Structure formats: structure tokens, C-alpha cells
Tab-separated table of C-alpha atoms and ligand atoms in Angstrom:
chain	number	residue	atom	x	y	z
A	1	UNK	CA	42.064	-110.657	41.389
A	2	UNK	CA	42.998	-113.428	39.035
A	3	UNK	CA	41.042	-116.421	39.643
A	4	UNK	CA	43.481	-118.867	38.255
A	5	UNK	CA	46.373	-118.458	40.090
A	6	UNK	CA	47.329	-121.005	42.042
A	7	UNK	CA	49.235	-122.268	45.769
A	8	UNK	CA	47.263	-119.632	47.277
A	9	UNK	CA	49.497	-119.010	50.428
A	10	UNK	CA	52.602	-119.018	48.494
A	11	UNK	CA	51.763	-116.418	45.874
A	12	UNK	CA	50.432	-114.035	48.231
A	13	UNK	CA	53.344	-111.856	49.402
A	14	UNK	CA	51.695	-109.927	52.151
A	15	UNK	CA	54.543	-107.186	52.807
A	16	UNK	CA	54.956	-106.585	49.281
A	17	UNK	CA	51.110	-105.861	48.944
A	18	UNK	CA	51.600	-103.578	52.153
A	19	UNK	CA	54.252	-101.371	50.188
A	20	UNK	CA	51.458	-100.803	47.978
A	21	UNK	CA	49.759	-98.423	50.576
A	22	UNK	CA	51.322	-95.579	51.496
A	23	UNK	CA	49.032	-94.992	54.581
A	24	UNK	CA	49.877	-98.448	56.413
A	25	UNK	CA	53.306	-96.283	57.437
A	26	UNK	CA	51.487	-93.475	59.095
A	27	UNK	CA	51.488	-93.214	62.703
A	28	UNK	CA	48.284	-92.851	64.798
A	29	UNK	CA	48.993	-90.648	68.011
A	30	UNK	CA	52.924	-91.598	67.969
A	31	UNK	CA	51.798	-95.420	67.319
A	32	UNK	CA	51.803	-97.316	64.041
A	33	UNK	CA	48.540	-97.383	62.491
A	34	UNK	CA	46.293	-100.548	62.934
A	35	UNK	CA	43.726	-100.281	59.990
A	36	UNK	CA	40.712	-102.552	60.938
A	37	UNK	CA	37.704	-100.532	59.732
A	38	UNK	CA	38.093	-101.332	55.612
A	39	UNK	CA	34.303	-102.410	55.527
A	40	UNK	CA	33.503	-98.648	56.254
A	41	UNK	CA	36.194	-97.967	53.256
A	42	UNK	CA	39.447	-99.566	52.604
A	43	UNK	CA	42.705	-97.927	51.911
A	44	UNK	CA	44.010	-96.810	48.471
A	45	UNK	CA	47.272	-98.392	46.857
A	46	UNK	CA	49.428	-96.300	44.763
A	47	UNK	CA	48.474	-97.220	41.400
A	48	UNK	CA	44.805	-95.840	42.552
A	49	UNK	CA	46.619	-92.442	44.133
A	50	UNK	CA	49.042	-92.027	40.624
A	51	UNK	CA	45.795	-92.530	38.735
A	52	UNK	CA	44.149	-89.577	40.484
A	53	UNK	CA	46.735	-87.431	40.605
A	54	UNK	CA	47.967	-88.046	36.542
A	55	UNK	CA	44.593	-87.028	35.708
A	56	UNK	CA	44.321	-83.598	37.696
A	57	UNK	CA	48.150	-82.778	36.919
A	58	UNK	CA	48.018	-83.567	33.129
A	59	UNK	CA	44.943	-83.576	31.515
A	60	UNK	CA	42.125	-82.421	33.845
A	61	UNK	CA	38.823	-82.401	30.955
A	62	UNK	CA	35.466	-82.455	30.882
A	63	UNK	CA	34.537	-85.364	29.123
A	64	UNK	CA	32.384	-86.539	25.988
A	65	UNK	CA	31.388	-83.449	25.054
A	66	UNK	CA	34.924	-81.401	23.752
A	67	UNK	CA	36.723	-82.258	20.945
A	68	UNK	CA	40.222	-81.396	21.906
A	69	UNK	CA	43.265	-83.524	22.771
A	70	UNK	CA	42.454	-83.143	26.970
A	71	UNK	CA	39.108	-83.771	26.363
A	72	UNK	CA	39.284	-86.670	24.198
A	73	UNK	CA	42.568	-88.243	26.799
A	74	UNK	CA	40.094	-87.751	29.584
A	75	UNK	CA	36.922	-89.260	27.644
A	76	UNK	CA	39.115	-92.515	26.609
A	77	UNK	CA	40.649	-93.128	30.343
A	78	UNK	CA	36.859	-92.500	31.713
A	79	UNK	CA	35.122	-94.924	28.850
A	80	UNK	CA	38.445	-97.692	29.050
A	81	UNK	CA	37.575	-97.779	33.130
A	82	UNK	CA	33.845	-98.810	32.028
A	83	UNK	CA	35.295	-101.069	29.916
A	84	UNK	CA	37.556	-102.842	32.823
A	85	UNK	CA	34.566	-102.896	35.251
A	86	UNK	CA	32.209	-104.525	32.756
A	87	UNK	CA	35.052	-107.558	32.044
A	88	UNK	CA	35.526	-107.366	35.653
A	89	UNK	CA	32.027	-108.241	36.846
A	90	UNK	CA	31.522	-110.357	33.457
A	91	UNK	CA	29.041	-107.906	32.427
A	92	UNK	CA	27.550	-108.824	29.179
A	93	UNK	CA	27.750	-105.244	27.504
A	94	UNK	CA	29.617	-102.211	28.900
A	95	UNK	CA	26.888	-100.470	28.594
A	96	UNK	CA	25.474	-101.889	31.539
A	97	UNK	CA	27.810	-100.340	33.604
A	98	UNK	CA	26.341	-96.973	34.451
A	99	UNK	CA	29.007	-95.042	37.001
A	100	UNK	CA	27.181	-94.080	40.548
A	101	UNK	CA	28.198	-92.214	43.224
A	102	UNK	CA	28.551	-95.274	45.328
A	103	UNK	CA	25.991	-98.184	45.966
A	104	UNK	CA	23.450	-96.084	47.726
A	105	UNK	CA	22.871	-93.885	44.981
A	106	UNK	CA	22.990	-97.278	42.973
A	107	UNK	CA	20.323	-99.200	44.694
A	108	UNK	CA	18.474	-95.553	44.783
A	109	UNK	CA	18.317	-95.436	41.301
A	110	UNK	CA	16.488	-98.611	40.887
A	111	UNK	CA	13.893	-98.180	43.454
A	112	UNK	CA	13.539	-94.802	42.072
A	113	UNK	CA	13.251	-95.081	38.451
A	114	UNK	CA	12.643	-99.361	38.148
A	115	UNK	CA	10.886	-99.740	41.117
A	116	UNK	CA	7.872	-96.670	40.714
A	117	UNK	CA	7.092	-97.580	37.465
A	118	UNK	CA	6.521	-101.399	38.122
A	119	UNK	CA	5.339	-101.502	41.427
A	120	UNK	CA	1.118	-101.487	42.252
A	121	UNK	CA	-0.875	-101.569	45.342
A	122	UNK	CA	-0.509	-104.575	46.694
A	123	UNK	CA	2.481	-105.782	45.097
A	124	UNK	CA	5.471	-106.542	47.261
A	125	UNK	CA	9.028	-105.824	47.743
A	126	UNK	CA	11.188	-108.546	49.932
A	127	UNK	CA	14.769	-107.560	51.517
A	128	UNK	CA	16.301	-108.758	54.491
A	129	UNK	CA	16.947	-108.917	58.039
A	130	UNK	CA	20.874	-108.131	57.463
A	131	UNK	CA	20.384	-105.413	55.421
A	132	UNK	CA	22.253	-101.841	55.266
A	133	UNK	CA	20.096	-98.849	55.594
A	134	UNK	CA	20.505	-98.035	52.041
A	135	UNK	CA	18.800	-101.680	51.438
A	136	UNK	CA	15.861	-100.712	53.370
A	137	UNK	CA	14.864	-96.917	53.131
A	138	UNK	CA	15.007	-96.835	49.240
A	139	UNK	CA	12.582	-99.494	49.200
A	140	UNK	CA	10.525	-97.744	51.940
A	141	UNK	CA	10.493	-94.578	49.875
A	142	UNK	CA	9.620	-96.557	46.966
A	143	UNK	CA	6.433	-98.685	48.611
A	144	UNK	CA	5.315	-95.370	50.091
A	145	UNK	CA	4.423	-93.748	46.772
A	146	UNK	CA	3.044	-97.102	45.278
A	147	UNK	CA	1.379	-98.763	47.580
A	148	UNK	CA	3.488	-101.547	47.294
A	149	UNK	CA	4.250	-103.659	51.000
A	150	UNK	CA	7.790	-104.078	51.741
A	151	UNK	CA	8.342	-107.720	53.787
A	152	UNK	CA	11.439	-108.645	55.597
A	153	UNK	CA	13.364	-112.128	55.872
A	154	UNK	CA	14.322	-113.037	59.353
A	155	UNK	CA	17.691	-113.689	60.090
A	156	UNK	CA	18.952	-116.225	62.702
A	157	UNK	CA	20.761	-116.344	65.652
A	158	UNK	CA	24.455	-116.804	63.687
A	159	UNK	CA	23.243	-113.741	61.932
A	160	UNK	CA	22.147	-116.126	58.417
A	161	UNK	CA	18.804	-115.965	56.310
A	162	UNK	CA	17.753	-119.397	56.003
A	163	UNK	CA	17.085	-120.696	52.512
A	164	UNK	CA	13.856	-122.027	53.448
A	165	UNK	CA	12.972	-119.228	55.180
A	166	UNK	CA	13.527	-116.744	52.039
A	167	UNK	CA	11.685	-119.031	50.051
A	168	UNK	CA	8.341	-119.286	52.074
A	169	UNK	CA	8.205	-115.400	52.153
A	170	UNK	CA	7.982	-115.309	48.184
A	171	UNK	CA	4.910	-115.370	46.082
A	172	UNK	CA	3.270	-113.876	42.872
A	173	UNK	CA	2.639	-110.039	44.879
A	174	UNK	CA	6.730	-110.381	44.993
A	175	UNK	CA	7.857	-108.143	42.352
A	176	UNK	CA	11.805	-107.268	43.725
A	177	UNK	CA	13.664	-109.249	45.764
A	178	UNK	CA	16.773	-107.190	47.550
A	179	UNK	CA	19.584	-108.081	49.724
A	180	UNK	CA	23.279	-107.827	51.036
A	181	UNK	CA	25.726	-110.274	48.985
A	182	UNK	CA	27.377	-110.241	52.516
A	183	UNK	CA	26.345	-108.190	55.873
A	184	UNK	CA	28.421	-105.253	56.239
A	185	UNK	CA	27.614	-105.671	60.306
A	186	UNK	CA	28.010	-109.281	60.543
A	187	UNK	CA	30.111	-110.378	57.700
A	188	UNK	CA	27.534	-112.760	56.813
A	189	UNK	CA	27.768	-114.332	53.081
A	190	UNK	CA	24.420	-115.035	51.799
A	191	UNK	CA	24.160	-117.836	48.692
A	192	UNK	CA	23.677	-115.325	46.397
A	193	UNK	CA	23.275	-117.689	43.456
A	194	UNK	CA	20.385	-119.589	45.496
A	195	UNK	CA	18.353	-116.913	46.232
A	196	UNK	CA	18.672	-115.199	43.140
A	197	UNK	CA	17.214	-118.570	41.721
A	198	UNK	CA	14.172	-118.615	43.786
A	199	UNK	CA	13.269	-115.283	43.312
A	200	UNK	CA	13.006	-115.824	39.919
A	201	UNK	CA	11.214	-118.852	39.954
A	202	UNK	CA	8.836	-116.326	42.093
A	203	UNK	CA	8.614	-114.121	38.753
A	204	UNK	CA	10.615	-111.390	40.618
A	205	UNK	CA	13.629	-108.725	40.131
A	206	UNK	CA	16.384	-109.749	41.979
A	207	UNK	CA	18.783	-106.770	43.846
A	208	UNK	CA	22.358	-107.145	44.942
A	209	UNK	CA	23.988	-105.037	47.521
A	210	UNK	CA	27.510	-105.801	46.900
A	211	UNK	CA	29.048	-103.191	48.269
A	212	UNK	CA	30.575	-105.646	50.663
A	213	UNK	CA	31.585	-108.447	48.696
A	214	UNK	CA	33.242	-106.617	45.695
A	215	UNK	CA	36.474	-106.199	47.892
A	216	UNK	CA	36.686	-109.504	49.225
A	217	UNK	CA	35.948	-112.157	46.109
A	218	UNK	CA	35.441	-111.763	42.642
A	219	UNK	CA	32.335	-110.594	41.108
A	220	UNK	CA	30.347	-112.739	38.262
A	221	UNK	CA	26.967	-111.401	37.825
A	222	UNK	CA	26.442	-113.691	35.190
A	223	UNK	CA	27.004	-116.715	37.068
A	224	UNK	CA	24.824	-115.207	40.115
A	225	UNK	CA	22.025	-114.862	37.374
A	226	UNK	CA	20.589	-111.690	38.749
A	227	UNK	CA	19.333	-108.565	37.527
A	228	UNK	CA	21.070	-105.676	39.041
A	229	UNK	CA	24.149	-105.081	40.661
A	230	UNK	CA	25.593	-102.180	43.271
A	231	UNK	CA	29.096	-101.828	44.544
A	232	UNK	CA	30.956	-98.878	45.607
A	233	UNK	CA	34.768	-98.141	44.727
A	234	UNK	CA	35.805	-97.034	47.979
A	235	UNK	CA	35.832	-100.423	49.470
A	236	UNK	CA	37.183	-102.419	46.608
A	237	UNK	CA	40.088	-99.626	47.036
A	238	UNK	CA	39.041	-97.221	44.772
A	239	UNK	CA	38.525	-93.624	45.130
A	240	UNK	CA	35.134	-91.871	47.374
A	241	UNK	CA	32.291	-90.573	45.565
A	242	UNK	CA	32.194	-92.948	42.716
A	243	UNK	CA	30.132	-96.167	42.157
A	244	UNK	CA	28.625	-98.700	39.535
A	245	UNK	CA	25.241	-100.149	39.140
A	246	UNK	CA	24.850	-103.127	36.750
A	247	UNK	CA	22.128	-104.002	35.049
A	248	UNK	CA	20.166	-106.223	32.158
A	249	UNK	CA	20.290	-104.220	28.900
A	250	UNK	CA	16.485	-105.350	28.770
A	251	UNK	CA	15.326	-103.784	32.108
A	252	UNK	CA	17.645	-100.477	31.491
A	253	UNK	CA	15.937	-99.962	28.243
A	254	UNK	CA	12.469	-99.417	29.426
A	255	UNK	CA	13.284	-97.595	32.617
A	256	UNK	CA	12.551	-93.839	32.188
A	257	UNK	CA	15.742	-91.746	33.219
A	258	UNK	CA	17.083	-91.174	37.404
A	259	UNK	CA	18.265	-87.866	36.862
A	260	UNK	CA	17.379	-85.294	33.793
A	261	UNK	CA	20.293	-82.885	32.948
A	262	UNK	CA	23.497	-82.323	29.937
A	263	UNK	CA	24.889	-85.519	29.012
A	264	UNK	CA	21.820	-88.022	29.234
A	265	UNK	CA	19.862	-86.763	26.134
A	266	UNK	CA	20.136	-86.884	22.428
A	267	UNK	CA	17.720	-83.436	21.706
A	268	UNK	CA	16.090	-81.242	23.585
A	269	UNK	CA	13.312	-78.867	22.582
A	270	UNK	CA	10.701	-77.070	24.808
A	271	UNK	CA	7.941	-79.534	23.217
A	272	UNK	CA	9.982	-83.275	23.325
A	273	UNK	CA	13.457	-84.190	24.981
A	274	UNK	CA	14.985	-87.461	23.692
A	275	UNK	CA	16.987	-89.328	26.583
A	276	UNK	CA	20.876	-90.674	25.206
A	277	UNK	CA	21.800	-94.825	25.073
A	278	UNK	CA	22.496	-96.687	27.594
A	279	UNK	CA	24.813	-95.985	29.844
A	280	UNK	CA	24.272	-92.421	29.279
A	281	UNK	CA	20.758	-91.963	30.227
A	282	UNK	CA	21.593	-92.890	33.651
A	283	UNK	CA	24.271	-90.151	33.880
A	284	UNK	CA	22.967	-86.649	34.002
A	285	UNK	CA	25.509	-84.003	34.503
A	286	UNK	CA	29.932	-83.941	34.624
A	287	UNK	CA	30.091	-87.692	37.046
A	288	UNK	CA	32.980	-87.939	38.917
A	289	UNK	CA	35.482	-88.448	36.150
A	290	UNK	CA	39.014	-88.589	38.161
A	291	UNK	CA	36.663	-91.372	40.439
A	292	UNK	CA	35.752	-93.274	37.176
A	293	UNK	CA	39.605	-93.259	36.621
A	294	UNK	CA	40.976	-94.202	39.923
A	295	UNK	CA	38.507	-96.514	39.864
A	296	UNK	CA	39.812	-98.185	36.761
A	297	UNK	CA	43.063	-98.334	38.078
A	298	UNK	CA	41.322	-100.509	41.231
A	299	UNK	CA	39.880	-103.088	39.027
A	300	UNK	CA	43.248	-102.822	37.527
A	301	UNK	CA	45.370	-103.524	40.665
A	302	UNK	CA	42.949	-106.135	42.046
A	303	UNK	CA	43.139	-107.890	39.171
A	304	UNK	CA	47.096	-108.071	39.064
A	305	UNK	CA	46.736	-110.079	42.685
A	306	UNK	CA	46.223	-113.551	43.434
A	307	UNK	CA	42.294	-113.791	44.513
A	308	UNK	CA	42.851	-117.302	45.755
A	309	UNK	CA	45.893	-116.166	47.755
A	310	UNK	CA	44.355	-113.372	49.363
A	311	UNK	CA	41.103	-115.648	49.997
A	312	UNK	CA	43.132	-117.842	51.937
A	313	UNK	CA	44.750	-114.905	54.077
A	314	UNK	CA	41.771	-113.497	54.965
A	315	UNK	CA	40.366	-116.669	55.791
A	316	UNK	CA	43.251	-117.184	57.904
A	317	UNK	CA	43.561	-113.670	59.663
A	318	UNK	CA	39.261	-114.312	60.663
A	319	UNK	CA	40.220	-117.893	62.502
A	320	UNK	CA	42.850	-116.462	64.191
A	321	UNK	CA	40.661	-112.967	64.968
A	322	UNK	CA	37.372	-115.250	66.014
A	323	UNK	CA	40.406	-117.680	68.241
A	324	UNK	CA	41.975	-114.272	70.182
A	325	UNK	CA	38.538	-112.219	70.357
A	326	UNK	CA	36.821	-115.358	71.874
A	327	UNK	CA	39.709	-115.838	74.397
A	328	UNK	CA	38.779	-112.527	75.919
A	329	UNK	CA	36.157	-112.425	78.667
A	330	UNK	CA	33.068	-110.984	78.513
A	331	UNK	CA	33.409	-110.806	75.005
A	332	UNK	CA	30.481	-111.563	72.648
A	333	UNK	CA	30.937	-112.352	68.981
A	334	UNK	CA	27.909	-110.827	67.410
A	335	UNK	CA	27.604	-112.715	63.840
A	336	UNK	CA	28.880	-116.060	63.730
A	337	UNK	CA	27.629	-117.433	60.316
A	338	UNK	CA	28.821	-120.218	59.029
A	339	UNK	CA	29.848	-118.547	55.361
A	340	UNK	CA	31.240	-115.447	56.732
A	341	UNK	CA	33.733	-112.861	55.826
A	342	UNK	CA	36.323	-110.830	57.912
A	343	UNK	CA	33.867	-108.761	59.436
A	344	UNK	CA	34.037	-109.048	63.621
A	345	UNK	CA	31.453	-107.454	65.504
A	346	UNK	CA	31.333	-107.741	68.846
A	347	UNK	CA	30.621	-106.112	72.675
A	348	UNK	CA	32.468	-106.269	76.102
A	349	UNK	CA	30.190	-107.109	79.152
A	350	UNK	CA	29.742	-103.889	80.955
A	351	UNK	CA	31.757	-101.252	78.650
A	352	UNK	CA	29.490	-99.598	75.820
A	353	UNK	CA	31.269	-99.575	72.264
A	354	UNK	CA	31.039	-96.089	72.298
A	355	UNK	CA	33.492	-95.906	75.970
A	356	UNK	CA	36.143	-98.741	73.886
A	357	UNK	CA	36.402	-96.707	70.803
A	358	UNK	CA	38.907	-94.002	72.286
A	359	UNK	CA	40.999	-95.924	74.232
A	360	UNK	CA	41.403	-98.201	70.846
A	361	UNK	CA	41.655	-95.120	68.640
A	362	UNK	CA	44.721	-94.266	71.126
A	363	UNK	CA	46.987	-97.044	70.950
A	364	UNK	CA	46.239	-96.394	67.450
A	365	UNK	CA	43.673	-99.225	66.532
A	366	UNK	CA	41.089	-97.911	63.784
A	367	UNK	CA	37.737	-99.734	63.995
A	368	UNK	CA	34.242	-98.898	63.830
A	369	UNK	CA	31.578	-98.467	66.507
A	370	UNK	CA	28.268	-98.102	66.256
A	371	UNK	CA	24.991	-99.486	64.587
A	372	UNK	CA	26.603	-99.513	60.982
A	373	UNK	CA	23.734	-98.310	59.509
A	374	UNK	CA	22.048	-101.539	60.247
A	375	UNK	CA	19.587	-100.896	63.222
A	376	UNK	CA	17.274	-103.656	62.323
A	377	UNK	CA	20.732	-105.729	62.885
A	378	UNK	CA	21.442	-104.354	66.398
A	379	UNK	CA	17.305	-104.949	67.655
A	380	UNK	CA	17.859	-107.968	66.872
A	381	UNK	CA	20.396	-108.882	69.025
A	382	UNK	CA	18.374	-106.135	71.446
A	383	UNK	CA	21.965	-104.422	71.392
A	384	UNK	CA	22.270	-100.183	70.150
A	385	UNK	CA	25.824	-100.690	69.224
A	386	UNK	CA	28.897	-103.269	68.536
A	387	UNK	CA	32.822	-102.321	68.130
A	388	UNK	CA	33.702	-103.970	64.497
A	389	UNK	CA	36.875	-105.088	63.417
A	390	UNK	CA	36.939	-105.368	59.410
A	391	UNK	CA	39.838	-107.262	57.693
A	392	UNK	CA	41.001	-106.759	54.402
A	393	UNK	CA	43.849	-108.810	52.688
A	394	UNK	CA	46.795	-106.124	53.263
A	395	UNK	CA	46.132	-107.221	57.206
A	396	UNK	CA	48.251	-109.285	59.681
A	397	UNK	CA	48.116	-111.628	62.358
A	398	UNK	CA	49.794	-109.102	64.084
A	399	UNK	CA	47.094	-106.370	63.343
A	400	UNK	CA	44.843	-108.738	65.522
A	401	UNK	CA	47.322	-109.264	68.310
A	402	UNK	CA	47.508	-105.338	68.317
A	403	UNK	CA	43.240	-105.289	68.750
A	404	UNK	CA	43.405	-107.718	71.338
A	405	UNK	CA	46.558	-105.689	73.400
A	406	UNK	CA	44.426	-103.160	73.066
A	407	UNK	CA	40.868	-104.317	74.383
A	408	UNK	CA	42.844	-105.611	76.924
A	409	UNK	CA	43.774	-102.020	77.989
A	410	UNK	CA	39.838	-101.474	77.498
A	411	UNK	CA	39.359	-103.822	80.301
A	412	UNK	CA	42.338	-102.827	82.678
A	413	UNK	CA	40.766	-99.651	82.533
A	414	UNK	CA	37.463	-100.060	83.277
A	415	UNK	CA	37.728	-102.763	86.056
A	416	UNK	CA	40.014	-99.853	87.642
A	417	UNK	CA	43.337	-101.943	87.823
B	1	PLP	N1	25.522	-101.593	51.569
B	1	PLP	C1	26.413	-102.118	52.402
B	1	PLP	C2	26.347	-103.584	52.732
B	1	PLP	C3	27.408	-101.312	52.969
B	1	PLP	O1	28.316	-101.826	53.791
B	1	PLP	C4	27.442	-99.939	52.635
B	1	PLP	C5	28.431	-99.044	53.248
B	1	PLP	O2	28.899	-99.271	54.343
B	1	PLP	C6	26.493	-99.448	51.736
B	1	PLP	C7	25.551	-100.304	51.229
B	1	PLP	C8	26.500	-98.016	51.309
B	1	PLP	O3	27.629	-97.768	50.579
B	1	PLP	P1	28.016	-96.265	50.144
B	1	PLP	O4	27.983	-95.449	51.397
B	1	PLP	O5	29.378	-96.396	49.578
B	1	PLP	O6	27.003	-95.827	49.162
């Protein structure tokens, strides 16, 4: 997404963008396919597909390791898709960019291998009210061998962690500070920047889940100032399976390896192995090199577009969502933060999620149902479940009118007209 375009509406040509995904065509039990469920992973435009498929048709390689011409095509597509993401996220040094599987194994990988070796009895860990599952259990895992307490930041009734509130929960036992750049159940945006800054101040290590935020705005982790960084490629359009954590040269370098294996060591004898540089150390074993690849060709694509532009549309499509949804009776908007993304959770009085989901799926609306593998979320709200419609920019207005046809069948149906 190129920050510097500008006239956001008028540069973003939404049915040209929509030719870029083959799957927006297909048709969902004989009716066109309504894709609203892109925060559970968003579709893939051509370039991505091409990518994939180049690589398996014409030079298919193990990488870094052989020293012919497939190898050494494969190895320079792999390393130049590093190279993308680090300019990307205005990483300092590509060799910060250490390829996951996604941003669970990401955020895994720090509590694992950053995490045990700092943390002490006593010593505490700080997330989040809002956060995803794989923003909380990590960090469980992690205070259960150390002794370390993990504390939680409330959230609000508009779904939002108060500044204050963050702040007060901080002291000198805080030693990592993690949490959602926005809520994949709520949509919430939390100021990043802010609470990287007051962690900090706290002397801590500062988190960011941005598995959610990478396909909606541009990435700077220099400007947010913190310390690591997770995403996930399949929702910033990417392939599955493949990931990045970011993080400060100076906090890689003394953390002992994730993973032990071929590819993250310089020698190995019975008596003394010596791990590989940075990124290397972090990836043991063959990684997923057609995902590295595809997932070049993401950063590539989203970088062609107009981010304003699409900003602007998606802005637009969740005013008009949050105007329709709220029009429809007995309909609760779960989530109403003031900074908030495309993300619209929400339950019908009387019919569980779980009864809408196939009468949606039918008329060929895709959405999610469920807790979203944020049950801390749904307690709070004393809900087990929401239906969530999640926007991304290749979306219309009349994607929405198409939800709200079809919730209105929901409701014909189970009043028993
Ligand atoms: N964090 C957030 C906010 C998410 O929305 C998700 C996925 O839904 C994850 C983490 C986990 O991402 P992945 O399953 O790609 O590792």
C-alpha cells in the first residue's frame, strides 16, 4: 500500500481490484459468493496464486544449502521476499525478519525462547482483555515454568483498553507487555504507539499481535517503537502456513535458538554446536519456501495499491455495515470502539450464532461464528458466541446489503413467517 498516494476515493478502483481475485466469481450453493470472513484469512489475488504456482512448475529447490541453478533461483526469490517484508514494515535490518509459520508460532517463539530466559518468580507479564488465544496461552505456558504472574488489562464496554487503565497495571515486576494491534473479535484499534511508550517507560518488552492490522494499514515498527512484531500472510493475502516475526537485532542476539535442526547452525560436533546469524538461527529445518514467495508477491501487490484509497473504502463499507446491521431488530453490535476496523460482531435476540450460520452460508454469505478464539472476549459480554462479518477492501456496499437480505431470512425463519 503506498502511503503517498493521494484523492483516496478516486484512485481506488474497486472492480478492478476485484478482477484481481479469482475466487470473488465462484458461486456458493448456485449463489454468488459473499466473502465476509477475511479476518479468519483473506482471499489471494493472482499475482500471489502465479507466484506459487511459478515456483512449483519451474524451479521447485531446496534452498541455501545447493549450489545449482534451481537452488540458487529458489534461494534468491526466498531471501528478495525477506528483503520486501523488512522495507515493508521499515525494519531496520532484514535480518530481523525471521519467516514463521504464522503469528502464533511467532508470538510462540518469543515467549518460548525470550520470555524463559528473562522471566523470574515474581516478575510479570501484562496482555489484554481483547486478546486472541495465541496472545494469552503462550504467555500462560511461559509464566507456568517461571514463576512469572501473567496480569490482564480490562477492556470496556465499547470493547477499548483505556490508556489509563494500561498504565496503572504497569510497574518494575512488568517485564513484557503483549497485545492485539487491533481485536480480531471486535475490530478494536488499540494506540499502539501509546502503549508501546508506557511500557517502556515501565522498563518492559513490548509484544505486537498484528496479525490483524497488517491487512488493513501499513505497518511501521519503527515509528510504533516496539520490540517485536507478529503478522501472518494469510490475512494480508498471502499464502497459509507462512508468517514473520520482527524483532530488535539486540534482543535476537542473546536469545538462545526456538527450534534446533539443519539450517540454523554454523558446526556441529557431538561436544559443541554453533547456532547460524540472525535470521537463520530462528529457522530450523526446509520453512515454507513457496509461502516465503507468495508471500513476497503480497507485500508486492499491496504495495502497488493506494493505502489511503482503500482506508477510505473500508471506512466507508463499516458506516454503512454498523448503519444496516443497527437497523435490524434485536440486533446487538458487540464492539463498538471508537478507533475500530471492519470487524462486525454481533448476535440476534433469540437465535444462537451457531442456528444463523447455515441459513447465511446458504444464500451464500461467508462469515464467521463462534468465540474467535477469544473466550475472555465473549465472558465478557457473558455471551459463548457472536456471528462476525469481516471487511476487507475488495468488499462492497452491496456485500453488506447481501448480509443484511440474508439475516433477514434468519429472522423470517425463526419467528415462523
Ligand atoms: N492474533 C490475532 C489477533 C488473530 O486474529 C489471529 C488469527 O485469527 C491470530 C493471532 C493467529 O493467527 P494464525 O492462526 O495465523 O497464527
Amino acid at each position: 500500500m503506498n502511503p503517498t498516494a493521494t484523492h483516496p476515493a478516486a484512485q481506488f478502483d474497486i472492480q478492478r481490484v476485484r478482477a484481481d481475485f479469482p475466487i470473488l466469481n465462484e458461486l456458493v450453493h448456485g449463489k454468488p459468493l459473499i466473502y465476509l470472513d477475511n479476518a479468519a484469512t483473506s482471499q489471494k489475488p493472482n499475482p500471489v496464486i502465479k507466484a506459487l504456482d511459478e515456483y512449483y512448475r519451474r524451479y521447485n529447490s531446496n534452498i541455501h544449502r545447493g549450489v545449482h541453478a534451481l537452488a540458487e533461483r529458489a534461494t534468491e526469490a526466498y531471501e528478495s521476499s525477506r528483503r520486501k517484508i523488512a522495507r515493508y514494515l521499515n525494519a531496520p535490518n532484514q535480518h530481523e525478519i525471521i519467516f514463521t509459520r504464522g503469528t502464533t508460532e511467532s508470538i510462540n517463539l518469543v515467549a518460548s525462547s525470550y520470555a524463559t530466559s528473562v522471566l523470574k518468580p515474581g516478575d510479570e507479564v501484562l496482555i489484554t482483555w481483547l486478546e486472541h488465544h495465541s496472545n494469552i496461552v503462550p504467555w500462560q505456558i511461559a509464566c507456568e515454568k517461571t514463576g512469572a504472574v501473567l496480569k490482564v488489562v480490562p477492556i470496556n464496554e465499547r470493547g477499548e483498553v483505556e490508556p489509563d487503565q494500561f498504565e496503572a497495571m504497569l510497574s518494575e515486576r512488568t517485564k513484557i507487555v503483549a497485545f492485539a494491534h487491533i481485536s480480531n473479535a471486535l475490530g478494536t484499534i488499540n494506540p499502539v504507539r501509546e502503549f508501546t511508550e508506557m511500557a517502556h517507560r515501565a522498563g518492559a518488552v513490548v509484544i505486537i499481535d498484528g496479525a490483524q492490522a497488517a491487512p488493513h494499514m501499513r505497518v511501521d515498527v519503527q515509528a510504533i517503537g516496539c520490540d517485536f512484531y507478529a503478522l501472518s500472510g494469510h490475512k494480508m493475502f498471502g499464502p497459509t502456513g507462512i508468517g514473520v516475526l520482527w524483532g530488535r537485532t539486540s534482543l535476537l542476539d542473546k536469545m538462545p535458538p526456538y527450534q534446533g535442526g539443519g539450517d540454523m547452525i554454523q558446526s556441529v560436533t557431538f561436544e559443541k554446536t554453533v547456532y547460524n546469524d540472525l535470521p537463520y538461527k530462528f529457522e530450523a529445518g526446509t520453512p515454507h519456501i513457496a509461502g516465503g514467495i507468495g508471500l513476497g508477491a503480497a507485500v508486492d501487490y499491496l504495495d502497488a495499491l493506494d493505502a489511503e484509497g482503500i482506508m477510505a473504502h473500508e471506512h466507508d463499507l463499516t458506516r454503512y455495515a454498523t448503519e444496516q446491521l443497527s437497523q435490524i431488530e434485536g440486533l446487538r453490535l458487540i464492539g463498538t470502539a471508537a478507533n475500530k476496523v471492519s470487524v462486525l460482531s454481533f448476535t440476534l435476540e433469540g437465535i444462537h450464532p451457531y442456528d444463523m450460520a447455515p441459513v447465511l452460508d446458504h444464500e451464500g454469505v461467508a462469515v464467521r461464528t463462534g468465540h474467535h478464539c477469544a473466550q475472555p472476549v465473549m465472558d465478557r459480554y457473558q455471551i459463548p458466541a457472536t456471528v462476525r462479518a469481516s471487511i476487507a477492501f475488495y468488499n462492497t456496499r452491496q456485500d453488506i446489503d447481501a448480509l443484511v437480505a440474508a439475516l433477514a431470512k434468519v429472522q423470517r425463519m425463526f419467528s415462523g413467517l
